[in-house]
XYZ file of C-alpha atoms in Angstrom:
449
model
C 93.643 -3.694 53.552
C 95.068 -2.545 56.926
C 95.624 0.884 55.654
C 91.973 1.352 54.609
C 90.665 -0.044 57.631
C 92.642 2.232 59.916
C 91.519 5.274 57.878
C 87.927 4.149 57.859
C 87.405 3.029 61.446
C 89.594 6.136 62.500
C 86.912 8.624 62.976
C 85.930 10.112 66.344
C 83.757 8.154 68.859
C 83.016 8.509 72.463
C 85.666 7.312 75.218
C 82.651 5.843 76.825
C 83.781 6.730 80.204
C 80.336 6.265 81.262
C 77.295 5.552 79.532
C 75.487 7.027 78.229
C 78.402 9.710 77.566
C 78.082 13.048 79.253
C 76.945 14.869 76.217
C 73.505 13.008 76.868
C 73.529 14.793 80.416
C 70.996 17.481 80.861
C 69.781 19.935 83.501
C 66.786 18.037 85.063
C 69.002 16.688 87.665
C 70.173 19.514 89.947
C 71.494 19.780 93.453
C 67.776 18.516 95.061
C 67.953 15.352 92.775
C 71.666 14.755 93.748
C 71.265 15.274 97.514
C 68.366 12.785 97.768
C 70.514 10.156 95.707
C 73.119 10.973 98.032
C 70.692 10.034 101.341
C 70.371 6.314 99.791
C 74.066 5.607 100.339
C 74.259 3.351 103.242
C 77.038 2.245 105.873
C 77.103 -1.006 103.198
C 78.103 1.369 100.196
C 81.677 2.084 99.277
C 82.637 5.323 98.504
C 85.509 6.848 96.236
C 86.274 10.526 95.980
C 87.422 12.380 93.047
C 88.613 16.078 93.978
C 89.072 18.775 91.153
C 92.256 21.463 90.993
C 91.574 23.079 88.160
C 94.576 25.820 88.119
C 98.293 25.015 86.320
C 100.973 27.317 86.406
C 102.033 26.271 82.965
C 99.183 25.304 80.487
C 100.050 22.533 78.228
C 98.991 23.146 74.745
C 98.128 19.654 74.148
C 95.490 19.212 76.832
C 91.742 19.052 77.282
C 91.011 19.068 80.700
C 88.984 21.509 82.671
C 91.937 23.227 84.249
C 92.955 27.317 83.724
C 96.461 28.695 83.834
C 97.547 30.920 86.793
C 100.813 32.665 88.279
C 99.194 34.517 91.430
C 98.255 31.669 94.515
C 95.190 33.481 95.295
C 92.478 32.438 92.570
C 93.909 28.606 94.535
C 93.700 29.734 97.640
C 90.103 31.120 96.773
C 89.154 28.238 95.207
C 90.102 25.499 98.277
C 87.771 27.659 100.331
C 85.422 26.628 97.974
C 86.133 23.489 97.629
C 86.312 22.724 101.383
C 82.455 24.165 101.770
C 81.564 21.462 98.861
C 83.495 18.514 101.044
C 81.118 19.461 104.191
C 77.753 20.366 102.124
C 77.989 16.608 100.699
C 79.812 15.159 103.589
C 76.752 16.178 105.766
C 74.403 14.096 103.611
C 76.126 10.959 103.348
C 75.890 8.302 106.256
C 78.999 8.456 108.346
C 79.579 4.879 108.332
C 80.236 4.941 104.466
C 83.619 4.029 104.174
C 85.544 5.762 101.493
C 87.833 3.107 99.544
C 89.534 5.565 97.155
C 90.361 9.140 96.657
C 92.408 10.406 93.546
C 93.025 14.246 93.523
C 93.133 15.251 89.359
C 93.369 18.480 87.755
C 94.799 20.779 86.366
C 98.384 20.452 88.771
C 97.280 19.334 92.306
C 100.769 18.789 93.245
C 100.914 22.807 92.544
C 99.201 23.095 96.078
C 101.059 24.461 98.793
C 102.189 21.889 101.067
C 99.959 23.164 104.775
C 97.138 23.189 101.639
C 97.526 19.672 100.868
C 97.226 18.253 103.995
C 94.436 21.329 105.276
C 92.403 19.301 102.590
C 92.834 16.003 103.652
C 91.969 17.048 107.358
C 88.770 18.535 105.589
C 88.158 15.294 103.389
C 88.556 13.041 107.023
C 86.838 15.163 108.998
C 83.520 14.714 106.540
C 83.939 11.143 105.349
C 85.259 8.139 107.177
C 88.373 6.668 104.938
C 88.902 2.905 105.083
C 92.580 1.833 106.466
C 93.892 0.295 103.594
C 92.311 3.242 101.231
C 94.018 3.727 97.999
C 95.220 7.591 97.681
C 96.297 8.594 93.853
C 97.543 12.048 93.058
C 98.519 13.261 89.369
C 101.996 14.826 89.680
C 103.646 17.698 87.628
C 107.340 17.170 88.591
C 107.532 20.809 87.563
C 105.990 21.657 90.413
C 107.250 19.163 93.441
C 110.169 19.911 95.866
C 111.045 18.031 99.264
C 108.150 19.960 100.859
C 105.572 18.703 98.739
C 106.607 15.509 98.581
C 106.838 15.571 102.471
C 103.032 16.688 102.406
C 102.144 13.996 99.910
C 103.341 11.246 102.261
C 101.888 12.647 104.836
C 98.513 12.929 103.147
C 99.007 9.149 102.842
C 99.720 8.687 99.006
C 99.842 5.394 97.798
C 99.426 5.841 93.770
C 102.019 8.913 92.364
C 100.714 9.483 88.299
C 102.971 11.437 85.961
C 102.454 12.887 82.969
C 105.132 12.346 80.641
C 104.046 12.252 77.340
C 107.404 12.784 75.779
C 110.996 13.292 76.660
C 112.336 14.658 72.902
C 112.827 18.606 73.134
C 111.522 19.357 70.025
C 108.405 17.655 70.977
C 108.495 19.238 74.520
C 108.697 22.342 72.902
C 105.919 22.292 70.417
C 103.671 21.440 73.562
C 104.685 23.700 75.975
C 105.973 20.944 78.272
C 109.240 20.912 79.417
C 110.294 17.996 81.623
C 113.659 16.485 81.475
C 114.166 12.533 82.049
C 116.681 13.295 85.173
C 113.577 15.584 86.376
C 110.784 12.655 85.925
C 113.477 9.729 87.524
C 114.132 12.220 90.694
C 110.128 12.502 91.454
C 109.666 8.595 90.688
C 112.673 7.877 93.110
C 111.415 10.310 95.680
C 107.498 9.075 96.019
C 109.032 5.661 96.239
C 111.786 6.547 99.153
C 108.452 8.214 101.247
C 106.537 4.727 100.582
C 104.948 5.025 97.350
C 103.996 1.827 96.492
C 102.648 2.426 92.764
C 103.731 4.757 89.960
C 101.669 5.548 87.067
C 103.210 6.976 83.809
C 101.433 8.592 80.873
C 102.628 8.469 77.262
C 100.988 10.100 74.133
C 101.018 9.256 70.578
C 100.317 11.282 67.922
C 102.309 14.647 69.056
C 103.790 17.093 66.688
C 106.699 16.372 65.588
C 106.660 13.066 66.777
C 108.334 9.973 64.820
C 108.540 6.641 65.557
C 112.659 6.989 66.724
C 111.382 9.863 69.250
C 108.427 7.406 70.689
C 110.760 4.640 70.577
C 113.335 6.593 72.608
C 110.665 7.759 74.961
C 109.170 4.297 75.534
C 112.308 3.100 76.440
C 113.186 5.967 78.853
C 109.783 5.063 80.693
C 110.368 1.536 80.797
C 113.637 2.130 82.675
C 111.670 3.562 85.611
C 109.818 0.953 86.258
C 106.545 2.091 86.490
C 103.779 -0.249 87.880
C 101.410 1.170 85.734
C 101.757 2.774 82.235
C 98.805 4.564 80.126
C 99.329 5.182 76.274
C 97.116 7.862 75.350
C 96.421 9.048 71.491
C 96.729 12.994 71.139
C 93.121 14.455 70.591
C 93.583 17.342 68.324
C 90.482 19.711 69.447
C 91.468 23.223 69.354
C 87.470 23.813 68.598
C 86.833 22.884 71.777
C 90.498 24.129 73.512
C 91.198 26.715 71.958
C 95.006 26.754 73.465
C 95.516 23.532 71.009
C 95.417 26.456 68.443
C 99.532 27.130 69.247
C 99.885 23.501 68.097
C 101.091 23.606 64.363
C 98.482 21.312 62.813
C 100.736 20.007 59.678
C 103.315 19.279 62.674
C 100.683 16.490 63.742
C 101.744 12.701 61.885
C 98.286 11.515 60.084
C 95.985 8.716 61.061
C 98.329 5.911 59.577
C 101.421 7.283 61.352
C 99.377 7.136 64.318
C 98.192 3.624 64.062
C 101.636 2.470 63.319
C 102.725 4.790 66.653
C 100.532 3.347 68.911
C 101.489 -0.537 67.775
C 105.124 -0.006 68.305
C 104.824 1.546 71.686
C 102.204 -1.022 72.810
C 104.643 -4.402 71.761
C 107.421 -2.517 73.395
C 105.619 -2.116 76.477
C 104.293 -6.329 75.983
C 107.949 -7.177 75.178
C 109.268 -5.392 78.425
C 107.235 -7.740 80.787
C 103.913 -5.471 81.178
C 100.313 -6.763 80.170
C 97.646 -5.244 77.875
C 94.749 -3.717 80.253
C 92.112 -2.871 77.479
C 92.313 -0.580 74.752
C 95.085 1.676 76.188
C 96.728 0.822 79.667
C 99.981 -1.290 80.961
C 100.296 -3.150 83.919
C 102.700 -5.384 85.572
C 101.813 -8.798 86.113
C 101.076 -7.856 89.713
C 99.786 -4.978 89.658
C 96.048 -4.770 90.903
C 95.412 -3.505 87.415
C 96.700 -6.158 85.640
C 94.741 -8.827 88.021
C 91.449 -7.284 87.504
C 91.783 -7.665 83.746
C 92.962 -10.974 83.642
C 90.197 -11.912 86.310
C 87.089 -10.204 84.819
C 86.849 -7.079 87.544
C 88.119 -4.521 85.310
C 86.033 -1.136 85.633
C 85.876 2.031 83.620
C 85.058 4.970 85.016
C 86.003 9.211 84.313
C 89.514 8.731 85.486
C 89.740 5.750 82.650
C 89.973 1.958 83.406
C 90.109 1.163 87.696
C 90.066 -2.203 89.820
C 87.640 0.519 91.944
C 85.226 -1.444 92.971
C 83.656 1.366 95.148
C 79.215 1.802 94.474
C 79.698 5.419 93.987
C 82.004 7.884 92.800
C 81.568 11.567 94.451
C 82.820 14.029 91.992
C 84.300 17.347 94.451
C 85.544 20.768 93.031
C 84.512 22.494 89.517
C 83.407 20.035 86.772
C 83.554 17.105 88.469
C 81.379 14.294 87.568
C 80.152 11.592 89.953
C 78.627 8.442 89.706
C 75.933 7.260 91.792
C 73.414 3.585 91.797
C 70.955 6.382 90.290
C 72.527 8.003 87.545
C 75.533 10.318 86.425
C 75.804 14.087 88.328
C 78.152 16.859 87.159
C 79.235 19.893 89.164
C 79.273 23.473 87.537
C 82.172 24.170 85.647
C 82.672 27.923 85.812
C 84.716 28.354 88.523
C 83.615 31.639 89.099
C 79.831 30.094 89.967
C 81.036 27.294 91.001
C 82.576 28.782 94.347
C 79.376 31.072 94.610
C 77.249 27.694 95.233
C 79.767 25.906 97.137
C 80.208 28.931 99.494
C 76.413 29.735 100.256
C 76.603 26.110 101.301
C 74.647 24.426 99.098
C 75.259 21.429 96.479
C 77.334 22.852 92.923
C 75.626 20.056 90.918
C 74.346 21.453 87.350
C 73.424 19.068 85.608
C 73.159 14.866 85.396
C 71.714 12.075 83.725
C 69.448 9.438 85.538
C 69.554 5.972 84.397
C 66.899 3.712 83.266
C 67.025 -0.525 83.766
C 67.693 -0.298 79.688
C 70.196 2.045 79.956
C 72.178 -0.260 82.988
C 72.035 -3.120 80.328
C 73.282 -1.476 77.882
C 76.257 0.534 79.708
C 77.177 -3.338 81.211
C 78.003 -4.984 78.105
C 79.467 -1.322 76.554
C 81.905 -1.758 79.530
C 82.892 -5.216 79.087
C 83.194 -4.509 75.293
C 86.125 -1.871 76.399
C 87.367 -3.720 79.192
C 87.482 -7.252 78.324
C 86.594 -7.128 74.480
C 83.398 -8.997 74.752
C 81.035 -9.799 77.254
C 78.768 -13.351 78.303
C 75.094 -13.923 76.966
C 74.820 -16.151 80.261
C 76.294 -13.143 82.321
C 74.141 -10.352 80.489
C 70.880 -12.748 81.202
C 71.394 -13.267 84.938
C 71.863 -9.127 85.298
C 69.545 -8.013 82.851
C 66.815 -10.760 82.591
C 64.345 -8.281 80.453
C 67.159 -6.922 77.990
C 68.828 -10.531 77.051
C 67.009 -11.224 74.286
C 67.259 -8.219 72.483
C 71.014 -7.815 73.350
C 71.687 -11.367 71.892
C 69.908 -10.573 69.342
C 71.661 -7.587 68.491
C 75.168 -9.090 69.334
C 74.564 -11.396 66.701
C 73.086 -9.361 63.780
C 76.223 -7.084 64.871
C 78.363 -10.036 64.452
C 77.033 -11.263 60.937
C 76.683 -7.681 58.998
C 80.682 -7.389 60.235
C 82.770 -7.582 56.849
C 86.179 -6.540 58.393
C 86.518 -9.308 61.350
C 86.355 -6.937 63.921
C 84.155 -9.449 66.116
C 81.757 -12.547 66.255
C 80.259 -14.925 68.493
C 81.671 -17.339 69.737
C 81.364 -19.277 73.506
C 78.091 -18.308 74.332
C 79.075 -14.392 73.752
C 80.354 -11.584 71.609
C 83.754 -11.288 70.803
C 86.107 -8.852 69.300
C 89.011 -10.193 67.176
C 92.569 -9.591 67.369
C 91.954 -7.234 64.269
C 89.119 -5.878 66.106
C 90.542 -4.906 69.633
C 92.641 -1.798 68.416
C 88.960 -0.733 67.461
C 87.646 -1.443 70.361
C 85.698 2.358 70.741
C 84.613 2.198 67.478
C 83.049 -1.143 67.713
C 81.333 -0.023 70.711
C 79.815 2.925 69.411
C 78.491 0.881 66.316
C 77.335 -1.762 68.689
C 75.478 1.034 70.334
C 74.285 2.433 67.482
C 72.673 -0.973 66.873
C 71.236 -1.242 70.484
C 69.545 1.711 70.034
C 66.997 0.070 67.345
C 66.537 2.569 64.900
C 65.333 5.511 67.964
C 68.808 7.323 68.557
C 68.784 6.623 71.903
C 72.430 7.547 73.343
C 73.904 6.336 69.739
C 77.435 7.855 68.724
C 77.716 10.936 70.722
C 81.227 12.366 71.657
């Protein structure tokens, strides 16, 4: 019965990062629609700041971000020009007073940066937006790339949040991703951030790798927990190479199959439950006092494009090539091409290419969508004091949801929906049904990847 179910409710769905998911964005919202949502932030907003290196010196065959692979400095060095322009076109338009509350620099490698670079851009970032004192500051780190220097710069950048990826330590595994990264490597970054006042660590895992068995993720699991992370995300290998086409070098019959997978994931997750850390959602670890962990077990928990946050910020400004943001008004994506993408950024206008801009029906539903992946249910009560108009038929739906449900995935109970134990490792799926069901026959939004 488990076996089937795993197989069946295994099929792709959205991460629902936002809602609705960015294949729903379109081209109607441009740089003049995104600087006039930008002139309603107010010194009352809070701000956080995502910033964009797309370049690695390595490329991981396993990824999917929007990152390219390069051994010269200059296309980097090119690129921060860029990127620098974008920081002043948008910080220009946003009310000084705005205090930024967050700012996590993703890639690609950021930590591949030359050190003067790193702190040149957070000179440019505080001399266009004005940074709250206790601002969190979260960089994702390739140890591959860091030396004293860079740590140095980090610290002096004012880093508070260090994120590795590990994914796994087994060679063979390593190997058949193109990501070499010994354990005494990964423990000498984590000690280092931490003697220059780190205060968190974040640690990635992944599931589902070639070559992978349950000894090798048992043995990396273990290696992880020994560090001491505060934080720890377990991520499921997406297999995409239509999309990536560098996930072609990955030998496909190397991959273990859905039930392998499932059975993967469980073992890592009780590890990580038996070693002291607490579920947060469908795929993160937390300590117990971590500000992660609090926001789930208080109800504050928030999803966003980086994954699941205690952000509480009112918008998230997207800088640098791809970059989505997330305003009161709707969703806004820069140009990807990076080629373009400096082109606009350099004649000193906005790179935004594209958005979505949300309706009162579409905040209702993205609410309890969130809470479905955050908290595994959500509050009639809460949904009726947000979204007066859109109760109703959300109850409704939550409960016709609820009864057609022959697996136990959820039900109502409480005064709200529910997911099940059985129902939680599902959690995506059941929200992408549950969507389905929202949309009332029209196809609104419903199942998109």
């Amino acid at each position: 019965m488990q076996d089937a179910l795993v197989e069946r409710l295994s099929s792709p769905v959205p991460r629902y990062t936002s809602y609705p998911t960015a294949p729903h964005f379109n081209e109607s919202i441009g740089p003049e629609v995104y600087a006039d949502w930008l002139s309603t932030l107010t010194a009352a907003s809070r701000l956080s700041l995502y910033a964009h290196i797309p370049y690695c010196d390595r490329l991981c065959w396993f990824c999917a971000c929007h990152t390219k692979q390069t051994l010269r400095y200059e296309p980097v060095e090119a690129y921060l020009w860029g990127l620098h322009a974008e920081i002043a076109a948008i910080g220009a338009r946003v009310d000084r007073a705005t205090l930024v509350t967050a700012l996590h620099f993703g890639g690609g490698s950021p930590t591949l940066l030359r050190p003067d670079d790193m702190r040149a851009l957070k000179t440019c970032l505080e001399a266009n937006f004005t940074f709250a004192d206790d601002a969190e500051i979260s960089v994702e780190m390739d140890p591959n790339d860091l030396d004293d220097e860079r740590h140095d710069a980090l610290a002096a950048i004012g880093i508070t949040r260090a994120s590795l990826g590990i994914q796994d330590f087994d060679p063979r595994v390593q190997k058949a991703i193109n990501r070499i990264q010994t354990f005494e490597q990964t423990r000498g970054v984590v000690e280092a951030a931490r003697a220059r006042g780190v205060r968190s660590v974040n640690c990635d895992i992944l599931y589902g790798l070639p070559f992978q068995t349950m000894e090798t993720l048992a043995e990396t699991v273990r290696a992880v927990i020994s560090l001491a992370p505060d934080r720890i995300a377990l991520f499921g290998y997406a297999h995409v190479p239509w999309m990536k086409k560098h996930q072609t070098m990955i030998d496909e019959a190397a991959l273990p199959g859905i039930l392998a997978r499932f059975e993967q994931m469980r073992m890592a997750g009780e590890m990580l439950l038996a070693a002291g850390y607490e579920a947060v959602g469908i795929d993160h670890f937390a300590l117990p006092a971590d500000r992660l962990a609090v926001a789930a077990r208080n109800g504050t928990l928030r999803r966003n494009f980086q994954g699941y946050t205690d952000d509480q910020a009112d918008a998230l400004i997207g800088l640098g090539a791809s970059a989505i943001g997330q305003l009161p008004q709707g969703y806004i994506q820069n140009m990807p091409a990076t080629g373009e993408y400096l082109r606009r950024a350099e004649e000193g206008g906005l790179a935004a290419v594209r958005g979505y801009a949300l309706t009162d029906e579409d905040r209702a539903r993205a609410y309890v969508i969130e809470r479905v992946m955050c908290d595994f249910g959500f509050s009639f009560a809460d949904v009726a004091d947000r979204f007066p108009a859109f109760a109703a038929v959300i109850r409704g739906e939550a409960k016709a949801f609820a009864a057609s449900d022959r697996d136990g995935l959820c039900r109502i109970e409480e005064g709200g929906f529910r997911l099940t134990p059985t129902g939680r490792p599902f959690a995506r799926t059941v929200a992408a049904v549950f969507d389905a069901h929202l949309a009332s026959g029209r196809g609104r939004h419903s199942v998109a990847v």
